XYZ file of C-alpha atoms in Angstrom:
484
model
C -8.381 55.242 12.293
C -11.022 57.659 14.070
C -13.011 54.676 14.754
C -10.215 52.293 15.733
C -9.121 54.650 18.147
C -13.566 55.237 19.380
C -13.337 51.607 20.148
C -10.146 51.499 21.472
C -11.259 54.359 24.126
C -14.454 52.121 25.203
C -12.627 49.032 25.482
C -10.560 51.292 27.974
C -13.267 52.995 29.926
C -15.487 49.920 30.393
C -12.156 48.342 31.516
C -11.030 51.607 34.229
C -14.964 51.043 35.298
C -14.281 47.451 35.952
C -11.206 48.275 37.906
C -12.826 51.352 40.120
C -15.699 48.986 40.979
C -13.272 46.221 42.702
C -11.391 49.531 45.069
C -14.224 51.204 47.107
C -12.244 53.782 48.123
C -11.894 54.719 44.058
C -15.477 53.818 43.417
C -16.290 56.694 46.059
C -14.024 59.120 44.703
C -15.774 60.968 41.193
C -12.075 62.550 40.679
C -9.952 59.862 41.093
C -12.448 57.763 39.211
C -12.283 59.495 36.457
C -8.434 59.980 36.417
C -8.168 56.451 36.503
C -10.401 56.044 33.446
C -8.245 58.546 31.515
C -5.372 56.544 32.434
C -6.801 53.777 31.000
C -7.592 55.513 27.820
C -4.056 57.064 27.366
C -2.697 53.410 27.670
C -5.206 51.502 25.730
C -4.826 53.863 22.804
C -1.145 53.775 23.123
C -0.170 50.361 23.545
C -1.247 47.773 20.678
C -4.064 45.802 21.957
C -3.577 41.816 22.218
C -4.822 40.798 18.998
C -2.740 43.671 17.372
C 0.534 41.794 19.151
C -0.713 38.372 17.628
C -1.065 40.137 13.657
C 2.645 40.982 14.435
C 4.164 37.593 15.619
C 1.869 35.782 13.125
C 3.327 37.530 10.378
C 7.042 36.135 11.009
C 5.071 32.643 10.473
C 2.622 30.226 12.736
C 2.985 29.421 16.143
C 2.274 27.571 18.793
C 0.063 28.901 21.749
C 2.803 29.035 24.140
C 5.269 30.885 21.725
C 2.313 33.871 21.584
C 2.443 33.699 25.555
C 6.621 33.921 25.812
C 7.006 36.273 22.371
C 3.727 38.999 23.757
C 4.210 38.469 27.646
C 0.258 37.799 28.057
C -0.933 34.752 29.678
C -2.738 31.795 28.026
C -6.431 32.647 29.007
C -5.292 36.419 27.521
C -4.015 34.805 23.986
C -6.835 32.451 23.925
C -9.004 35.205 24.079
C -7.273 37.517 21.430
C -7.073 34.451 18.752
C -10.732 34.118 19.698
C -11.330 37.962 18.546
C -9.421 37.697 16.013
C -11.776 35.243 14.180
C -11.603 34.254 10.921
C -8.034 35.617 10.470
C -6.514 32.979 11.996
C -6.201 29.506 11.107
C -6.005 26.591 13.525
C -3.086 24.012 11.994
C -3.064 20.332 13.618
C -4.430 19.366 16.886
C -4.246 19.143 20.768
C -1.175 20.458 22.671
C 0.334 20.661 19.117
C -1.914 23.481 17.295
C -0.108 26.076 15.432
C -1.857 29.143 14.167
C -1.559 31.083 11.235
C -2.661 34.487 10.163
C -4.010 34.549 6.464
C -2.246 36.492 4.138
C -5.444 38.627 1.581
C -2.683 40.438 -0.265
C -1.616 36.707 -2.539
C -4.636 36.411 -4.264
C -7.579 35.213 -3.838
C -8.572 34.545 0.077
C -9.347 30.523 -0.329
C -8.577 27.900 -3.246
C -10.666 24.847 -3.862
C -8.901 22.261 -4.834
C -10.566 19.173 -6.853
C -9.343 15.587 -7.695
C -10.431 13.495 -10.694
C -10.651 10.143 -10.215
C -9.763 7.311 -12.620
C -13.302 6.571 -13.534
C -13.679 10.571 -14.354
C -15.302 11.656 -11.389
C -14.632 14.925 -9.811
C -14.569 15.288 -5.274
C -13.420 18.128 -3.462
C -10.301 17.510 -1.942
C -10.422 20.773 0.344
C -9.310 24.402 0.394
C -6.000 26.231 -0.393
C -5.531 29.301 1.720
C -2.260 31.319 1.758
C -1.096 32.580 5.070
C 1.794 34.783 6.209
C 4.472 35.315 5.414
C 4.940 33.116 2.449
C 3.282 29.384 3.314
C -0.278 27.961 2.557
C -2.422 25.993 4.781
C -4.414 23.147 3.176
C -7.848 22.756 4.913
C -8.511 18.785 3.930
C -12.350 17.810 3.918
C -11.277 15.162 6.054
C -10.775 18.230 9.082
C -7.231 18.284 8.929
C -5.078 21.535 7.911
C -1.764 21.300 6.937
C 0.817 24.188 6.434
C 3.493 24.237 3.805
C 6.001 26.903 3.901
C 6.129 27.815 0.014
C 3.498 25.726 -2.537
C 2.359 22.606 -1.448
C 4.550 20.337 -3.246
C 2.058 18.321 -5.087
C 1.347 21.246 -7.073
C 5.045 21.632 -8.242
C 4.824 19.480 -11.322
C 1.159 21.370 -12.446
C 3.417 24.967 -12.797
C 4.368 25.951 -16.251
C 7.507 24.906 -17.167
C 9.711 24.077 -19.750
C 8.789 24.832 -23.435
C 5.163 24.762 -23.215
C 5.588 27.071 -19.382
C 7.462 29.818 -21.661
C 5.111 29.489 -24.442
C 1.902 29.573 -21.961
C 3.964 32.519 -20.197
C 3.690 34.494 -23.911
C 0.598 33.642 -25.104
C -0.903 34.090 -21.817
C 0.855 36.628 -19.020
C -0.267 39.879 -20.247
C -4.358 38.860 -19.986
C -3.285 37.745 -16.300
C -1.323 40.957 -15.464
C 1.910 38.481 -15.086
C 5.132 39.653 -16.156
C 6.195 38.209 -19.432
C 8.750 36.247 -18.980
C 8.609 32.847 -16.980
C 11.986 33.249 -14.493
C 10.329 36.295 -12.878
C 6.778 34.439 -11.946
C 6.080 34.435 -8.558
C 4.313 31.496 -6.776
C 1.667 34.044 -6.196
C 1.504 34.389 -10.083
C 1.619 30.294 -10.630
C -1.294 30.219 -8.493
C -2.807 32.993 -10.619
C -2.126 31.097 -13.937
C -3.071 27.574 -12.311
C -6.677 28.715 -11.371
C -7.259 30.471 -14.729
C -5.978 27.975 -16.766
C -5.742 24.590 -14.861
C -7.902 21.981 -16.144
C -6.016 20.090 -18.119
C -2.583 20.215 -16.331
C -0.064 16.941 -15.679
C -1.623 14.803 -12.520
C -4.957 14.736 -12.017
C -5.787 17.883 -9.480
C -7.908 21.178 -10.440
C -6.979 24.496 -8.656
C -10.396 26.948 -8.362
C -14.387 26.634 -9.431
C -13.933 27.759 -12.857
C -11.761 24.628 -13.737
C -14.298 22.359 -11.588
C -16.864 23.855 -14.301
C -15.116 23.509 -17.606
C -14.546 20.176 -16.788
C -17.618 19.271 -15.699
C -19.202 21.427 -18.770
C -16.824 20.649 -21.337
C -17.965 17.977 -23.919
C -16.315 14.524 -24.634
C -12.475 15.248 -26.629
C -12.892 14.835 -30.155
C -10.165 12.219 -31.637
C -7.719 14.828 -33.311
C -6.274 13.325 -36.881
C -2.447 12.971 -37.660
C -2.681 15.330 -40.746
C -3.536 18.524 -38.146
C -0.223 18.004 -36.254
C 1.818 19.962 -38.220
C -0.809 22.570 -38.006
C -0.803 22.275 -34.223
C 3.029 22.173 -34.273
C 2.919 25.825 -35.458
C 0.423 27.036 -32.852
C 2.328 25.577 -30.057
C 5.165 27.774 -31.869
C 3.797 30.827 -31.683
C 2.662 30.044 -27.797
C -1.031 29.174 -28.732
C -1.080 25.974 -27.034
C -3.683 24.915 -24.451
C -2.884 24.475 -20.902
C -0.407 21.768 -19.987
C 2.198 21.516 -17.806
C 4.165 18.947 -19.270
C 8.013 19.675 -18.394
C 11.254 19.896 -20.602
C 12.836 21.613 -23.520
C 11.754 19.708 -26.428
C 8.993 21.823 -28.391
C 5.401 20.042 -28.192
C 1.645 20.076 -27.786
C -1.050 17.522 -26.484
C -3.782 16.232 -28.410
C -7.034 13.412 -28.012
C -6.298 10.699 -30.653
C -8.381 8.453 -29.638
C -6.104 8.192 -26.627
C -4.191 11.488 -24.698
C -1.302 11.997 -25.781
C 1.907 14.684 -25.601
C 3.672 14.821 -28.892
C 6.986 16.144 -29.899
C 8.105 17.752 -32.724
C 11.076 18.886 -35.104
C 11.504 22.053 -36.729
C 10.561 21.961 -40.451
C 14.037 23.369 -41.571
C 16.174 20.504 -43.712
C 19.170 21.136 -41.543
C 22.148 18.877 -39.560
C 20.855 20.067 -36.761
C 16.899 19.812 -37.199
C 18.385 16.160 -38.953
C 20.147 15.175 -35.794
C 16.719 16.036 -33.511
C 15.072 13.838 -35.662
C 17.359 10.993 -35.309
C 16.883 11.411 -30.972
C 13.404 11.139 -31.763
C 13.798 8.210 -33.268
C 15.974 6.734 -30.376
C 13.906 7.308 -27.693
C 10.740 5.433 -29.548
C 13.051 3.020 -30.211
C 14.524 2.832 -26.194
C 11.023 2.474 -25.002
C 9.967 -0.194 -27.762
C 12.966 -2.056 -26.259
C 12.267 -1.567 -22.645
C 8.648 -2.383 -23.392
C 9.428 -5.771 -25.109
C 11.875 -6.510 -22.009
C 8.826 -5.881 -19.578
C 9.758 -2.635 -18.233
C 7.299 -0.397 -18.299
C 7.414 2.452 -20.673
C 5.121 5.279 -22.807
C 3.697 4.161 -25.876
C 5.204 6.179 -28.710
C 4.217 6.558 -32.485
C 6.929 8.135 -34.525
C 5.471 9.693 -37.796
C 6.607 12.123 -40.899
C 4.600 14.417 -41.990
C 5.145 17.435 -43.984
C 9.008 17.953 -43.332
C 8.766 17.394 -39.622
C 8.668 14.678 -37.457
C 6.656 13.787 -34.418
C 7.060 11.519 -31.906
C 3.644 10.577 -30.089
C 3.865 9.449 -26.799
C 0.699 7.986 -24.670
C -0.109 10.325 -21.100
C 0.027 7.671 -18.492
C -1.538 10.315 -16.019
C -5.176 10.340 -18.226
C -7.501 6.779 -18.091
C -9.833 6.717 -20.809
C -11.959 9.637 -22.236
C -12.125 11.963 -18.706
C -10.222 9.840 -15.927
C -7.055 10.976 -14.440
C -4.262 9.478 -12.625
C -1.916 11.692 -9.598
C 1.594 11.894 -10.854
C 4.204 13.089 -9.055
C 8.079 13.831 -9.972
C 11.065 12.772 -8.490
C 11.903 16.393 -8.516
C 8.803 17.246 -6.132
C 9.495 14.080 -4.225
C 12.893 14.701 -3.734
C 12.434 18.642 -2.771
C 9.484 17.562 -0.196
C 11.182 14.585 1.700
C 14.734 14.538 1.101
C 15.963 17.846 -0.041
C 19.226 16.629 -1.726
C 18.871 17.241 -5.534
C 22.160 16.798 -6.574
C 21.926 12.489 -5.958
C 21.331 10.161 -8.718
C 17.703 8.767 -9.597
C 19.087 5.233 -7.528
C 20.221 6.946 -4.458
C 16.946 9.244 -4.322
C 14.687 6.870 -4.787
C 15.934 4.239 -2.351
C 15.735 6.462 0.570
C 11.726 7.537 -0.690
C 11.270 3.893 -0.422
C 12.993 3.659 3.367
C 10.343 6.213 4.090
C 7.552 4.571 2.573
C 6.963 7.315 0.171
C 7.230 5.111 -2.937
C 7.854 1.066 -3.409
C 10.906 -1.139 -3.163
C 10.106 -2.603 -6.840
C 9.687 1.569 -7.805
C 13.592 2.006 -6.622
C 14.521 -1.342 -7.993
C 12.913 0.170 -11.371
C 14.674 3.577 -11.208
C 18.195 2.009 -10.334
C 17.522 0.007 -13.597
C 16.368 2.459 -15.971
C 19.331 4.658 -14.375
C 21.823 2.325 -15.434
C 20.191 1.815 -18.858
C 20.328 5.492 -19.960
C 24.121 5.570 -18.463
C 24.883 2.982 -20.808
C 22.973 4.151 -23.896
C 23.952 7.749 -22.887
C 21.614 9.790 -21.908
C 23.491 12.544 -20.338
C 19.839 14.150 -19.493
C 18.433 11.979 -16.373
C 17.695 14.897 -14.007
C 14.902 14.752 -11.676
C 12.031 15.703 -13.756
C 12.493 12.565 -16.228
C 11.239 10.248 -13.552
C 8.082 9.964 -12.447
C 5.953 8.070 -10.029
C 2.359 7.081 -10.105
C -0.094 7.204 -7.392
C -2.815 4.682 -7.356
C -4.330 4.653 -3.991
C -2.210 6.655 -1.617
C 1.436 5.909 -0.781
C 3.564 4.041 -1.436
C 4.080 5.585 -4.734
C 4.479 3.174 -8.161
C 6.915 4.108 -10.338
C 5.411 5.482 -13.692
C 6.336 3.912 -17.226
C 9.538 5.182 -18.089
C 9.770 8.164 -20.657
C 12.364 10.587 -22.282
C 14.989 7.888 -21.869
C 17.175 8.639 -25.335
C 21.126 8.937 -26.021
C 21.098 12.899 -24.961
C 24.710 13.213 -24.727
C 24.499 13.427 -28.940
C 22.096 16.230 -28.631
C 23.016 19.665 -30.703
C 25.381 22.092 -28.835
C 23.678 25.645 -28.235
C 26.059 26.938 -30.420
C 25.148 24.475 -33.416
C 27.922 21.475 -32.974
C 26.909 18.006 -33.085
C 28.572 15.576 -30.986
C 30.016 12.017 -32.217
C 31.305 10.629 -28.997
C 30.357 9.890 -25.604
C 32.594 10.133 -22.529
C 33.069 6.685 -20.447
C 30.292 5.570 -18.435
C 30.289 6.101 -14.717
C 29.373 2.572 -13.229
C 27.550 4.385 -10.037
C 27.733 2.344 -6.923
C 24.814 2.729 -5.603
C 23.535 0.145 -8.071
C 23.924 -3.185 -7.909
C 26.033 -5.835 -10.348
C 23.071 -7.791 -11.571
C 21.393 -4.355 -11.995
C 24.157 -2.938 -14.919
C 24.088 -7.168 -16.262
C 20.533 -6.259 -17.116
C 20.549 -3.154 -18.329
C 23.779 -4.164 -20.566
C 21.558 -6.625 -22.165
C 19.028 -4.028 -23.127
C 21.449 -1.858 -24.230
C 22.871 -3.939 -26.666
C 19.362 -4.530 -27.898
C 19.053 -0.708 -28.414
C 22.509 -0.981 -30.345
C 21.686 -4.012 -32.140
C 18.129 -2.510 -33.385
C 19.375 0.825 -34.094
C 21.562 -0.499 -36.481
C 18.701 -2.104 -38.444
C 16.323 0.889 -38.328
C 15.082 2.525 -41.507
C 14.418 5.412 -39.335
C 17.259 6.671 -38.593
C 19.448 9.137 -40.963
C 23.017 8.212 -42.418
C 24.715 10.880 -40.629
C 23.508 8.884 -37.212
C 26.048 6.460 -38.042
C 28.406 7.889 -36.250
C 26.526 8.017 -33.187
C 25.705 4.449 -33.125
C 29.390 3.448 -33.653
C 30.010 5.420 -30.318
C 27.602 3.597 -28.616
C 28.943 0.685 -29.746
C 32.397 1.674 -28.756
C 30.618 2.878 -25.541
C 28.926 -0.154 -24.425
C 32.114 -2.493 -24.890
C 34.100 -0.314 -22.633
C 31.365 -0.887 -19.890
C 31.106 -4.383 -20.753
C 34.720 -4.836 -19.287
C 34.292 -2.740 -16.274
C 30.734 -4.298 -15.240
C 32.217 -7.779 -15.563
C 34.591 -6.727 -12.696
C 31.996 -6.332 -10.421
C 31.819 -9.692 -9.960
């Protein structure tokens, strides 16, 4: 503080100086000279000094050049100056008569985050840096030149957060080495960032946060094929919360593996229960939905369903991995939708049609999610929120919508407290899709039906279920042929 207040005094004599030289009748005087330079002094010392002002206003969030000038009172050679002094602190945000500037924020971690993308063929480029600035926001410094600000995480990172099962299981395996608090709900975005850049190279999408992911990938050997017989083994770990980093959202317990292909893989519990015995049977629907949707030519995962050891596992291909080390972006409608529309509560049709009147994904992509909306309405899957649909991004926007996963009759799924249901509720017949949209998904319902009924996979206590689908899907037949 000593010295603050040495330079502070300097600044203000060299300034009084400057002033007495311009008034000759001062210059002549010693005494009123130096009374003028104490003056100086008193106020210099007193008042906070330009750049002092800026810290303050830059805190509250960035600003524009002439919001310093009206919020200070200084003029725009004077604030120039200050954000000059002030270096390094401040970053510059867009360009020309535009330019915002932020103040960064040292006290969230670390000062600057790279931030790498993978490319298809399973190359690695640096996509620019990460810096968070007051009082909550980041500013993304592209390699291109241009910075943008976000006010909270940039949303591209959303769906790379731990989440879900395997966030709460990373959360307990994980928090205590990071000096996070143990549970997931209390994680900051200060403490995602912390978790992303110690444990982010193998995350949904295809983005690294920080140098030491850049190095394990570039360091880390070819995956190893992983066999079938070591999932139940794996199916424990990811149990106990020893699981490697993913992000992969949703409740259902799982892990991901290298088969020979990457893949995310679900699991049951190994108790010979109604319950674990009903989990197993939506297993067995959703490979069995996106079998259906696959032989229709919608795009959807590959899936595996296997038995082994008392539990079963439903394999399902990553569409955001290429080959042995390439990566594809993937993005949520959940990010999407928080980003650019900021209206959560709309179904996957109405969302996605206005992302495609903005050019943010394609009219086929919305055409795509009205249909696979109207399919899970009809086979019941009371479970469509935002994070079961996903789009794809190729080369830049618009975005392609991503093969269709975790489409399964949900409304039969256990109770918390242990009942299992054996009816579904009418389906709503949304109007934001069209007629010849619920004639085709009809059609692929009843294939679902139709197959279900034949399939070895399925228990005898799911027999129940599929007579309520059945019941289910001729009450919508009625209603959909009313809409002419």
């Amino acid at each position: 503080m000593n010295d603050f207040r040495g330079k502070r005094a300097a600044e203000a004599a060299n300034t009084a100086g400057a002033s007495a030289r311009s008034f000759p009748e001062i210059a002549h005087d010693p005494g009123l000279s130096r009374i003028i330079q104490y003056l100086f002094i008193i106020l210099f010392i007193a008042m906070p000094s330009h750049t002092d002002s800026i810290r303050l206003c830059l805190l509250q969030g960035p600003k524009q050049a002439r919001q310093l000038v009206e919020s200070i009172g200084i003029s725009q050679p004077t604030a120039s100056r200050a954000l000059a002094a002030l270096g390094d602190e401040i970053l510059r945000i867009g360009s020309g008569r535009a330019i915002q500037y932020a103040l960064r924020d040292p006290g969230r971690g670390p000062g600057s985050v790279p931030i790498y993308q993978i490319t298809a063929d399973g190359t690695i480029r640096r996509l620019g840096l990460l810096i968070p600035v007051c009082p909550n926001g980041f500013v993304m410094q592209q390699e291109d030149g241009r910075s943008l600000h976000s006010e909270s995480l940039p949303w591209w990172l959303a769906d790379m957060c731990p989440q879900g099962f395997l966030g709460r299981a990373y959360a307990a395996h994980h928090a205590a080495a990071l000096g996070l608090p143990a549970s997931l709900v209390e994680w900051s975005e200060t403490h995602m960032l912390r978790a992303l850049m110690a444990h982010g190279d193998n995350l949904v999408g295809n983005l690294l946060l920080g140098d030491i992911a850049r190095e394990r990938f570039i360091d880390s050997p070819p995956p190893s094929p992983v066999d079938e017989s070591q999932y139940p083994a794996l199916a424990e770990a990811a149990e106990r919360g020893d699981v490697p980093g993913s992000s992969a959202g949703g409740e259902q317990p799982k892990f991901i593996a290298f088969t020979g292909q990457h893949v995310l893989v679900k699991f049951t519990a190994v108790e010979d229960n109604p319950v674990t015995q009903r989990w197993r049977d939506l297993l067995a629907a959703e490979h069995l939905a996106a079998k259906v949707l696959r032989a229709a030519g919608v795009p959807a995962v590959s899936s595996r369903l296997l038995d082994i050891t008392g539990r079963r596992f439903l394999e399902v291909g990553r569409f955001d991995r290429v080959g042995l080390l390439g990566r594809r972006a993937l993005h949520s409608l959940t990010s999407l939708e928080a980003e650019f529309i900021g209206d959560a509560r709309s179904p996957w049709p109405v969302l996605a049609a206005r992302l495609a009147a903005q050019g943010i994904v394609t009219a086929e992509a919305a055409e795509g999610a009205a249909l696979l909306f109207a399919f899970g309405t009809l086979i019941g899957n009371a479970d469509m929120h935002n994070g079961n649909l996903s789009f794809v991004a190729e080369a830049g926007r618009p975005y392609q919508l991503a093969p269709a996963y975790d489409m399964l009759p949900m409304a039969f799924a256990p109770r918390s407290g242990g009942g299992l249901p054996v009816e579904l509720p009418p389906a709503r017949l949304h109007s934001s899709i069209e007629a010849a949209t619920w004639r085709q998904a009809l059609v692929l319902a009843d294939e679902f039906v139709t197959r279900m009924r034949q399939d070895g996979n399925f228990s005898a206590s799911w027999v129940q279920c599929a007579d309520a689908l059945g019941r289910h899907l001729e009450d919508a037949r009625l209603r959909i042929a009313r809409l002419g």
